[in-house]
Coordinates of C-alpha atoms and ligand atoms in Angstrom, one line a residue:
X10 CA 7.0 -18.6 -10.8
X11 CA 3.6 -19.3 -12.6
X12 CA 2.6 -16.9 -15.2
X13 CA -0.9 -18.0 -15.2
X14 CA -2.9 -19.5 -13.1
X15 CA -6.8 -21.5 -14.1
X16 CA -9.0 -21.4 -11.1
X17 CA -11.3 -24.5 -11.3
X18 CA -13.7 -23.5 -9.3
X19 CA -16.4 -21.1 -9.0
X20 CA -18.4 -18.4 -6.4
X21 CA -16.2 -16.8 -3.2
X22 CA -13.4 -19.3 -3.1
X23 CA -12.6 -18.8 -7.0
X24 CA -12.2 -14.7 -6.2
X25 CA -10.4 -15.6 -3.2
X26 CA -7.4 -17.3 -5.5
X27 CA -8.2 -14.8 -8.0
X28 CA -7.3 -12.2 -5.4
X29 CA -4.2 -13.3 -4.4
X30 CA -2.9 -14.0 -8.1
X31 CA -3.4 -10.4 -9.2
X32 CA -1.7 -9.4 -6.0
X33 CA 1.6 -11.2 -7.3
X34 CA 1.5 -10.3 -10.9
X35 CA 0.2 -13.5 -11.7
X36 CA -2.7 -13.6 -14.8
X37 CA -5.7 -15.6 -14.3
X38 CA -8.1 -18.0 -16.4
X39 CA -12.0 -18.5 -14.8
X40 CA -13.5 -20.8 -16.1
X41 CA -17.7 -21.1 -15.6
X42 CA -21.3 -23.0 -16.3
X43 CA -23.8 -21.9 -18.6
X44 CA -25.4 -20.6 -15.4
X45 CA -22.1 -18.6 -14.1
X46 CA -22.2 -16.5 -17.1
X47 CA -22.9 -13.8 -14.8
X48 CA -21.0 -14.6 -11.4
X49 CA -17.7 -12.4 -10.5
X50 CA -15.2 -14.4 -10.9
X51 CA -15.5 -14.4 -14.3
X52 CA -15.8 -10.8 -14.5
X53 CA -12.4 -10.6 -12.1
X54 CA -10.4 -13.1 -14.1
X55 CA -8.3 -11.8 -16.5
X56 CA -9.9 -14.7 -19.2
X57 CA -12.4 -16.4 -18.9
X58 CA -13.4 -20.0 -20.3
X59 CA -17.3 -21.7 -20.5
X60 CA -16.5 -24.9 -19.7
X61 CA -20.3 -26.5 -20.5
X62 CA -24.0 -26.6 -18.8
X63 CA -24.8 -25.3 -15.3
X64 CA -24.8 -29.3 -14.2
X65 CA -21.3 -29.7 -11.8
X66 CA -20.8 -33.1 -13.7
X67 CA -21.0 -30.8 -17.1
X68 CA -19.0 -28.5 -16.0
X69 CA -17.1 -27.8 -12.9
X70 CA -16.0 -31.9 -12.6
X71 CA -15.6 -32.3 -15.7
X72 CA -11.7 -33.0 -16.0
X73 CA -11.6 -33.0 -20.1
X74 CA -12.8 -29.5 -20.3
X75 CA -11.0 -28.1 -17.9
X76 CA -7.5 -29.3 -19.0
X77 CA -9.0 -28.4 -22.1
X78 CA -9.7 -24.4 -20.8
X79 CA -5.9 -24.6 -19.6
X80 CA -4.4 -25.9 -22.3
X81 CA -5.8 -23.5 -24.7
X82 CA -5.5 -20.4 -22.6
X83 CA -1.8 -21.5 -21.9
X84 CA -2.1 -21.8 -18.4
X85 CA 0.7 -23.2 -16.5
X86 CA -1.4 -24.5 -13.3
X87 CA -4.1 -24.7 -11.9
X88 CA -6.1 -24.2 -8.5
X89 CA -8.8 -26.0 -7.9
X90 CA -10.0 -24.5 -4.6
X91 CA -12.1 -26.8 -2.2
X92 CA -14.9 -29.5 -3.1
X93 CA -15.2 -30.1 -6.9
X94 CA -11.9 -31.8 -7.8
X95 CA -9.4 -30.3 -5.5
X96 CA -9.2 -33.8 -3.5
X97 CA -10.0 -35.8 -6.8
X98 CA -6.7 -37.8 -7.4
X99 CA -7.4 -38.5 -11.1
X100 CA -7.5 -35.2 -11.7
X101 CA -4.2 -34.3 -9.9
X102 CA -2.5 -36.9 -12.2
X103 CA -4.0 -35.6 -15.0
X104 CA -2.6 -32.3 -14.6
X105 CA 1.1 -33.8 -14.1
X106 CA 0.7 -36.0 -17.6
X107 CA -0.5 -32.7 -19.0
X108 CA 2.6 -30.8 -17.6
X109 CA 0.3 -28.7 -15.5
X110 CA 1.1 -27.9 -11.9
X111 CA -1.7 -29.2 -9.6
X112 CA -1.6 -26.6 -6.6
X113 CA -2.5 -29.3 -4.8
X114 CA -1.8 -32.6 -3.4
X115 CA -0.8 -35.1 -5.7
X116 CA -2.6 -38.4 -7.0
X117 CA -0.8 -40.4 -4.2
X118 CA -1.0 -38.2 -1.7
X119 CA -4.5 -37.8 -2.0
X120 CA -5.4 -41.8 -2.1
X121 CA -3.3 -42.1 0.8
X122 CA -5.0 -39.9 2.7
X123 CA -8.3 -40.0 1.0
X124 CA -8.3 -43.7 2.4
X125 CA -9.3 -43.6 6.0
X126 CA -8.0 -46.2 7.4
X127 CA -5.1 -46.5 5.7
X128 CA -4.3 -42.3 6.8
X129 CA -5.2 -43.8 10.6
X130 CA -2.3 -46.5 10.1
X131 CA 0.4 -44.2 8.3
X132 CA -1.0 -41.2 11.5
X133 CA -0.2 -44.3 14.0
X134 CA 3.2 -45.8 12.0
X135 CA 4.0 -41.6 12.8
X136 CA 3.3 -41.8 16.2
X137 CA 0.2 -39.3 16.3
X138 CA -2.2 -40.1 18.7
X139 CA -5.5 -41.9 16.9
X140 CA -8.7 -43.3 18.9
X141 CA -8.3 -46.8 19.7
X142 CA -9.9 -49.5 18.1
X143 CA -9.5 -51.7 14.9
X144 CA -5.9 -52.3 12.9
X145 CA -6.9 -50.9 9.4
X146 CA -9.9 -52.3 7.8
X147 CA -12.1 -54.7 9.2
X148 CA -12.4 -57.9 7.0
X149 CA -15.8 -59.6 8.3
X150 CA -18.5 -59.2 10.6
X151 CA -16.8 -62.4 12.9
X152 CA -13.8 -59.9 13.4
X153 CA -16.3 -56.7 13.8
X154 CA -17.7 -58.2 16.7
X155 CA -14.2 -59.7 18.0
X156 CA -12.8 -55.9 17.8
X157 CA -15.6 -54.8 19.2
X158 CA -15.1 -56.8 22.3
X159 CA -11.1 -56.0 22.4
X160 CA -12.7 -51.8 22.0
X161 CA -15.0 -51.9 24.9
X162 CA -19.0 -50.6 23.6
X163 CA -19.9 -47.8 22.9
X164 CA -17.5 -48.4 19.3
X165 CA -18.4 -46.1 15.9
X166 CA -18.0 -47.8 13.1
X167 CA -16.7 -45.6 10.2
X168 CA -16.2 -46.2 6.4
X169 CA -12.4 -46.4 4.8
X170 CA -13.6 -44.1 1.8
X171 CA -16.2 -42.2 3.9
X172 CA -15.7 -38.3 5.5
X173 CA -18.1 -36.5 6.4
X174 CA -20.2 -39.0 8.6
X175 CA -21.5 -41.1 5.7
X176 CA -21.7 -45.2 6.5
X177 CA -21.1 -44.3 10.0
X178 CA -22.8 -45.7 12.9
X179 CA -22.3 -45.3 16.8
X180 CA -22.9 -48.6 18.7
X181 CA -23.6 -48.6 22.1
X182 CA -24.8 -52.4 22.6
X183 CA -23.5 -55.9 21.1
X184 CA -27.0 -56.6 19.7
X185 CA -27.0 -53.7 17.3
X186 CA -23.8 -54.1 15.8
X187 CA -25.4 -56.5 13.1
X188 CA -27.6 -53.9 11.7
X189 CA -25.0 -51.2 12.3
X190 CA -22.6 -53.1 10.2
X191 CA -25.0 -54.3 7.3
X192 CA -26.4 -50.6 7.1
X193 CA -23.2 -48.7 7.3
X194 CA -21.3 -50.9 4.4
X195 CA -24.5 -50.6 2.3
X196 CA -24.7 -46.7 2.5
X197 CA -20.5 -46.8 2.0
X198 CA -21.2 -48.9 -0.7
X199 CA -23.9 -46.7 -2.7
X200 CA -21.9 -43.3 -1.8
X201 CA -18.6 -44.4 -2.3
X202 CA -18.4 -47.9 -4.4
X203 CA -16.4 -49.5 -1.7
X204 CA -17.7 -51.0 1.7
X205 CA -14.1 -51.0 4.1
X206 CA -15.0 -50.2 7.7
X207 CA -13.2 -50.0 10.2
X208 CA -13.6 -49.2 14.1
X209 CA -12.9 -47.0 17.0
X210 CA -13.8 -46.3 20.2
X211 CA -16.6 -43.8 20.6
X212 CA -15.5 -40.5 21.8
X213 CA -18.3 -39.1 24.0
X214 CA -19.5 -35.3 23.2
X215 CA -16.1 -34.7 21.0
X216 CA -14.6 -31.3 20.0
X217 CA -13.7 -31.0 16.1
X218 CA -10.2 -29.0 16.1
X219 CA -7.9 -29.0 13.7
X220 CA -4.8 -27.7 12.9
X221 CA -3.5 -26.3 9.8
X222 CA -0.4 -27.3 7.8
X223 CA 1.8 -26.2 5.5
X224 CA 4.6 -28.6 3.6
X225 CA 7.4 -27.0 0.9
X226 CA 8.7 -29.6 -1.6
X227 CA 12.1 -29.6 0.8
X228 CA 10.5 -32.1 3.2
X229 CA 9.8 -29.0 5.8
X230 CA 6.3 -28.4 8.0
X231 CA 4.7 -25.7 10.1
X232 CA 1.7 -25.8 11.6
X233 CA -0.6 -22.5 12.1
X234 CA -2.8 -23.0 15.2
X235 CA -6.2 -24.6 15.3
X236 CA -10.0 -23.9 14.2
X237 CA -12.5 -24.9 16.2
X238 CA -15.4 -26.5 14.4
X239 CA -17.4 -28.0 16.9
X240 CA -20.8 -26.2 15.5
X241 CA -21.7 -28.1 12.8
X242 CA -25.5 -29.4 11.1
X243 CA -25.5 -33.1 9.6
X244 CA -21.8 -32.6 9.5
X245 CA -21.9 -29.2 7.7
X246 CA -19.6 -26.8 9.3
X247 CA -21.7 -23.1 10.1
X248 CA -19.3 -21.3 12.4
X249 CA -15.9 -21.7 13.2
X250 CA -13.2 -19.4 15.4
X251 CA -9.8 -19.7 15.9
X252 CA -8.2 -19.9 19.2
X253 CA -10.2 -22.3 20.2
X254 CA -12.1 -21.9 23.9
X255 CA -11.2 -24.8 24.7
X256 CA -7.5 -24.6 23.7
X257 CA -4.6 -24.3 26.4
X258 CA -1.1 -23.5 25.8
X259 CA 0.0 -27.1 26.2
X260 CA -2.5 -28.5 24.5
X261 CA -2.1 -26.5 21.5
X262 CA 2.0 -27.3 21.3
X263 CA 0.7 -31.4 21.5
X264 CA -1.3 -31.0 18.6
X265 CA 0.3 -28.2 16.7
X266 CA 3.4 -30.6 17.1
X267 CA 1.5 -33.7 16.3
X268 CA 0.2 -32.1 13.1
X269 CA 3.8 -31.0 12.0
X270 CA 4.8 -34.6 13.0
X271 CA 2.4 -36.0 10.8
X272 CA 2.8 -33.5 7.4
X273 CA 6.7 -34.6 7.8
X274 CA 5.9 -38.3 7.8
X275 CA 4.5 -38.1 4.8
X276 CA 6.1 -35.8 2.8
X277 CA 3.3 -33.2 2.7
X278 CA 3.6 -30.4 0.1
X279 CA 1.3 -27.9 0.3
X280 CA -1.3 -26.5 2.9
X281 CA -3.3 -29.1 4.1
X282 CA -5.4 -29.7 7.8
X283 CA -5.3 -32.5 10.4
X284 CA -8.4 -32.9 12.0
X285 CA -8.9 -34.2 15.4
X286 CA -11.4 -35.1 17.7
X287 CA -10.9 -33.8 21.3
X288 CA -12.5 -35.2 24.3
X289 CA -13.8 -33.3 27.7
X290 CA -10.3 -34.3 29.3
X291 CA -8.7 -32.4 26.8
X292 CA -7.3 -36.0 25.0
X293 CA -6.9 -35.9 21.2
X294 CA -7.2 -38.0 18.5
X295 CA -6.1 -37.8 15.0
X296 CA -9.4 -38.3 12.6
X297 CA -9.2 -37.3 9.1
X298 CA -6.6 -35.1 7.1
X299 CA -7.9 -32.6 4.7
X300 CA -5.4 -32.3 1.5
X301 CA -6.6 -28.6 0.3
X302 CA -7.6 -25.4 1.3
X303 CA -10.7 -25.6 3.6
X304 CA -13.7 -22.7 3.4
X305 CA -12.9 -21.7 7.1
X306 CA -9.3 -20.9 6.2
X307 CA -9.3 -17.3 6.6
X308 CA -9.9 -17.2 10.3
X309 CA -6.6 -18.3 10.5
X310 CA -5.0 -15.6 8.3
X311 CA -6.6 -12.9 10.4
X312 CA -5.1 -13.9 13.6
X313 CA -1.8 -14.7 12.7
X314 CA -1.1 -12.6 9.1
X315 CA -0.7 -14.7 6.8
X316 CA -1.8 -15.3 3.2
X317 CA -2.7 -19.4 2.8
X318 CA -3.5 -19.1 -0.9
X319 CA 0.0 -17.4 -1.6
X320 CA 1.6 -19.8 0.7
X321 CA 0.0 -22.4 -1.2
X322 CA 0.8 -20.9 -4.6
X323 CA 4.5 -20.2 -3.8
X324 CA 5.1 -24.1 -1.9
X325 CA 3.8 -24.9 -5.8
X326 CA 6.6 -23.1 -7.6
X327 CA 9.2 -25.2 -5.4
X328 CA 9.7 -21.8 -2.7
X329 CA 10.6 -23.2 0.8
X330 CA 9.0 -22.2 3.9
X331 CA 10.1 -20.2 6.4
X332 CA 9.5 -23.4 9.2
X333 CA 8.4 -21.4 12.2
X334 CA 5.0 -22.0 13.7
X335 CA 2.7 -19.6 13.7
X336 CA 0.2 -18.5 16.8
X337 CA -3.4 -16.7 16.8
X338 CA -2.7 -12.6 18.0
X339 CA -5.9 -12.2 17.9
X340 CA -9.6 -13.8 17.6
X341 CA -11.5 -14.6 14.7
X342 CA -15.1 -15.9 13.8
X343 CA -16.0 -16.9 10.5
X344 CA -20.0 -17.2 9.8
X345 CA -21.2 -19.3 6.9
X346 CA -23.8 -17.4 5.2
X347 CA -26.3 -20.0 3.6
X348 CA -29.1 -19.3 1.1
X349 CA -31.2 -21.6 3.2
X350 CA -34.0 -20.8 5.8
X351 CA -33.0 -21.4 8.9
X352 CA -37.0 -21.1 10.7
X353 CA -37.6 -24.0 8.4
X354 CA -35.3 -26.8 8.9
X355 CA -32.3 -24.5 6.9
X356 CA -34.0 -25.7 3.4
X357 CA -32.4 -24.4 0.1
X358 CA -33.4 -21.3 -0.7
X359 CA -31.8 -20.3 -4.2
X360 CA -33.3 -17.9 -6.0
X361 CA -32.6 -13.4 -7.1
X362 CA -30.9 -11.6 -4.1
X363 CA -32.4 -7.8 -4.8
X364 CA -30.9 -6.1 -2.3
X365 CA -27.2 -6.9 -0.6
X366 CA -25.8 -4.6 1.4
X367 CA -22.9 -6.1 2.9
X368 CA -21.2 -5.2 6.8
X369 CA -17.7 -3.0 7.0
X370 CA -16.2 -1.7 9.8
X371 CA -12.6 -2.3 11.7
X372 CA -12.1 -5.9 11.7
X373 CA -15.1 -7.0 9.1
X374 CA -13.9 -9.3 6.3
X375 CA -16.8 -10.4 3.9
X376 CA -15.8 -13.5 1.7
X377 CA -18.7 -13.2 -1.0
X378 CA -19.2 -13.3 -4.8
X379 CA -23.0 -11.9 -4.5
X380 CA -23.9 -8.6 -5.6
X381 CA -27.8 -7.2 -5.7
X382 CA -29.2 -8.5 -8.9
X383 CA -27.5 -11.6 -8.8
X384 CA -29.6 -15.3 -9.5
X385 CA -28.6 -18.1 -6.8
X386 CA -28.3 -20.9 -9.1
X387 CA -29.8 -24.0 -7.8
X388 CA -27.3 -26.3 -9.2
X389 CA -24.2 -26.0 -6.2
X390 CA -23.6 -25.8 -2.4
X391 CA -26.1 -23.1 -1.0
X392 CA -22.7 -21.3 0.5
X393 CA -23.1 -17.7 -0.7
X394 CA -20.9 -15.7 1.9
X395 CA -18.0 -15.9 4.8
X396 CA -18.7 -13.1 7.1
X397 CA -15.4 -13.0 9.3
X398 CA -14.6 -10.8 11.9
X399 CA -11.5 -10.2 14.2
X400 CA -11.0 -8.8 17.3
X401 CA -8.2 -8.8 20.5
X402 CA -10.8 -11.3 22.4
X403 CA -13.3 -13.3 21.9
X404 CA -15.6 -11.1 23.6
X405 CA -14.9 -8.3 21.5
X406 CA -15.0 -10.5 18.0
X407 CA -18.5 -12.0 19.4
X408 CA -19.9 -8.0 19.9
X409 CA -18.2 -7.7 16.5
X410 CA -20.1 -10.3 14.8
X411 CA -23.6 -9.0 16.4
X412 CA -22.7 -5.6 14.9
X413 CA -21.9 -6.9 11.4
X414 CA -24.7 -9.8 11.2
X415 CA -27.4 -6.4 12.5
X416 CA -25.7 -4.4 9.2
X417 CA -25.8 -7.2 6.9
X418 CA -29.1 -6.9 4.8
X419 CA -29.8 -9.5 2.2
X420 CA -33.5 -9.5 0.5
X421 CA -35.0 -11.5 -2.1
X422 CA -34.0 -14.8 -0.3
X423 CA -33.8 -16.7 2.7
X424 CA -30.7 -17.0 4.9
X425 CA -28.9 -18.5 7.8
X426 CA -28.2 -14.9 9.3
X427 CA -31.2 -14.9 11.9
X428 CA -29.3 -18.3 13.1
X429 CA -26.0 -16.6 13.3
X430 CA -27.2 -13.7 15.4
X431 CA -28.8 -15.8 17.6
X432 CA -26.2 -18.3 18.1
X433 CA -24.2 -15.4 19.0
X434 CA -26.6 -14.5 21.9
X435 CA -26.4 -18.6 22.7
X436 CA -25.4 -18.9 26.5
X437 CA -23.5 -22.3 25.7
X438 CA -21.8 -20.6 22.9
X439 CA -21.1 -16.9 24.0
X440 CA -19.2 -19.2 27.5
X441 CA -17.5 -21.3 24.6
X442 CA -19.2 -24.7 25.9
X443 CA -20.1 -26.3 22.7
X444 CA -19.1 -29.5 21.7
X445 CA -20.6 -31.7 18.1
X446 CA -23.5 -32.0 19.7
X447 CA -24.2 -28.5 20.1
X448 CA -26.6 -28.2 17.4
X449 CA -28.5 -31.1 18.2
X450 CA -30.0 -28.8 20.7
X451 CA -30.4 -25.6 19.5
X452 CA -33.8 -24.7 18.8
X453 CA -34.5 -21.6 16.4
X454 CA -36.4 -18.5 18.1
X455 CA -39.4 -17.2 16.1
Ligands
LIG7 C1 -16.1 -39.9 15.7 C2 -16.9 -39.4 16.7 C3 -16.8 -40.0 18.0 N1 -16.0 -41.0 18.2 N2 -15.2 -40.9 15.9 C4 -18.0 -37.3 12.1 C5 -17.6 -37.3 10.6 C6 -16.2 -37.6 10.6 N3 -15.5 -36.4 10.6 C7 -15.9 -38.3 11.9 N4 -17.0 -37.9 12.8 C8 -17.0 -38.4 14.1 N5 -16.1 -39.4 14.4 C9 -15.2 -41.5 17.2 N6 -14.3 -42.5 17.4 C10 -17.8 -38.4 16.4 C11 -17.9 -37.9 15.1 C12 -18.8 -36.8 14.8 C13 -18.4 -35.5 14.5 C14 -17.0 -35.2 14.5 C15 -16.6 -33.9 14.2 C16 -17.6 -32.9 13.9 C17 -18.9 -33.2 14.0 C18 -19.3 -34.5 14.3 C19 -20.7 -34.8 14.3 C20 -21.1 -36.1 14.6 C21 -20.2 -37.1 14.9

């Protein structure tokens, strides 16, 4: 088992591992910016590296200094948490040349699935179910417009290195493909440095479920149940909850099994989440897979018990899983608390939070690095809490959230919690009838 373990990351999701390491007697190395001298997870850790200026590029991705911070504080892996480099192949590999374990994905792994349409192709070799449309990437526009046909309009076009929604476009007539294909491979050119699209049918009003994963090094797979995260804002997630409302038994065995399918096909070690896209006849399609912990994991440890950072921690020292599947016993809703202001078009809002007073209670979990006193820096994601809450039904968990979002009192800044507590007062939401386009709606009440 790992002695110690360097977090590579930073705010709630570095105390999370940080957490979990102290819980199993393993030490731990923070490292932080210039303008994290003062954040908690340095304070937590049981060392504490500055890895360079409060720029992410300076700091947090910069691969040099971090292998540096492990080598020197003797650190014998390393977690890198979500965003920042936990799906950055390069730096996987440069851990294993450095005799570091990655608690991650490796290199491979990473570009396989980091590669859109070459993860659709391996998903369809494994016999997952995927949206029809093109075979891998599309070559030229002559063959856009021939796949096109072959799909049937309305097709979305989608970028091989894309996620996320960048360089893709919906097309719902032949005459706009031209722009639709010139526009999307110049905006997957300037975000990503490569310009491979590919195509698919358009799925109409989709649900985003996914399922999560775990894979030991001994070729074994479970899945733990799905999150819905339908309610989402230029492709930022806000809210998610696990069982989904528009889960069923069966449907939940299809793509719990699907998932599982998949992690086996490839080898998967670690946790990891296949996403899908589900249509209103309850038909779903494989669309990305995620190779790291995700922010909305801990709805799923609520409802079924389980620890996914010790899971993934232990899968990393070469212990195997147990293999069963695991269910949701209860509800869960996780809210993303943003320093943005919600009453004007959710802008950045960083700044001093002066007074924090955060919501308890039976069934409250509060995911936050953020004390009163403490500076916003404006250099990262505006994330600064997870409220999550748990109850036996989603009623309850929905009264639960009202109760906790009406306790939760942060001043100094703006944030999303006036959107939250009205979303949970949203007709369409508090009967579960959201899809993706939920939010395309939803108008903010003075
Ligand atoms: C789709 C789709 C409809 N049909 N693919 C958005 C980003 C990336 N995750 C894929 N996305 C979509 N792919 C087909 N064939 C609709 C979306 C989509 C979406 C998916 C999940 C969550 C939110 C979304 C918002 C807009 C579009």
């Amino acid at each position: 088992m790992f002695k110690k373990i360097l977090i590579a990351n930073r705010g709630e999701i570095a105390l999370r591992v940080i957490r979990t390491c102290k819980e199993m007697g393993i030490k731990t190395v923070a490292v932080y910016s210039k303008a994290d001298e003062e954040s908690l997870h340095v304070r937590f850790a049981d060392e504490a590296v500055c890895i360079g200026p409060a720029p992410s590029s300076e700091s947090y991705l910069k691969m040099s200094n971090i292998i540096a911070a492990a080598e020197i504080t003797n650190a014998d892996a390393i977690h890198p948490g979500y965003g920042f480099l936990s799906e950055n192949a390069k730096f996987s590999n440069l851990c294993e040349e450095h005799n570091i374990k990655f608690i991650g994905a490796t290199g491979r792994m990473i570009d396989q699935m980091g590669d859109k349409a070459n993860a659709k192709s391996t998903m369809i070799e494994a016999g997952v179910p995927c949206v029809p449309g093109s075979e891998g990437v599309i070559t030229d526009f002559e063959e856009c417009e021939k796949v096109a046909l072959e799909t049937g309009y309305p097709v979305m076009l989608k970028a091989s290195a894309g996620g996320g929604g960048k360089g893709m476009r919906a097309v719902w007539k032949s005459e706009d493909l031209k722009e639709a294909w010139d526009s999307a491979r110049q905006e997957s050119k300037a975000a990503f440095g490569n310009d491979d699209m590919y195509m698919e049918k358009l799925i109409e009003e989709p649900r985003h479920i996914e399922i999560q994963i775990v894979g030991d090094s001994y070729g074994k797979a479970c899945h733990l149940s799905e999150r819905d995260c339908s309610v989402q804002r230029r492709h930022q997630k806000l809210t998610e909850e696990t069982p989904s409302p528009f889960m069923t038994e069966e449907l939940r065995e299809s793509m719990g099994n699907a998932a599982v399918k998949a992690a086996e096909y490839i080898k998967y070690e670690g946790a990891g989440t296949i996403e899908f896209l589900v249509d209103k006849h309850r038909n779903f399609y494989f669309m990305e897979m995620n190779t790291r912990i995700q922010v909305e994991h801990p709805i799923t440890e609520e409802v079924v018990n389980y620890d996914l950072i010790r899971e993934q921690i232990l899968v990393a020292a070469g212990v195997p899983i147990s293999g069963k599947n695991y269910y949701p016993q209860l509800h869960s809703i996780e809210c993303r608390i943003n320093a943005e202001d919600p009453h004007n078009n959710f802008r950045p809002a960083p700044g001093k939070v002066t007074t924090f007073h955060a919501p308890g209670g039976h069934g409250v979990r509060m995911d936050t690095h953020v004390y009163a006193g403490y500076m916003i820096p404006p250099n990262y994601d505006s994330m600064i809490a997870k409220l999550i809450v748990t109850a036996q039904t989603r009623e309850e968990a929905i009264n639960k959230m009202k109760r906790a979002l009406d306790e939760f009192v942060i001043e100094g800044i703006k944030t999303t919690i006036p959107f939250h507590r009205q979303l949970m007062e949203h007709p369409d939401y508090v009967a579960g009838n959201y899809t993706t386009k939920f939010m395309e709606d939803f108008l903010m009440k003075p």
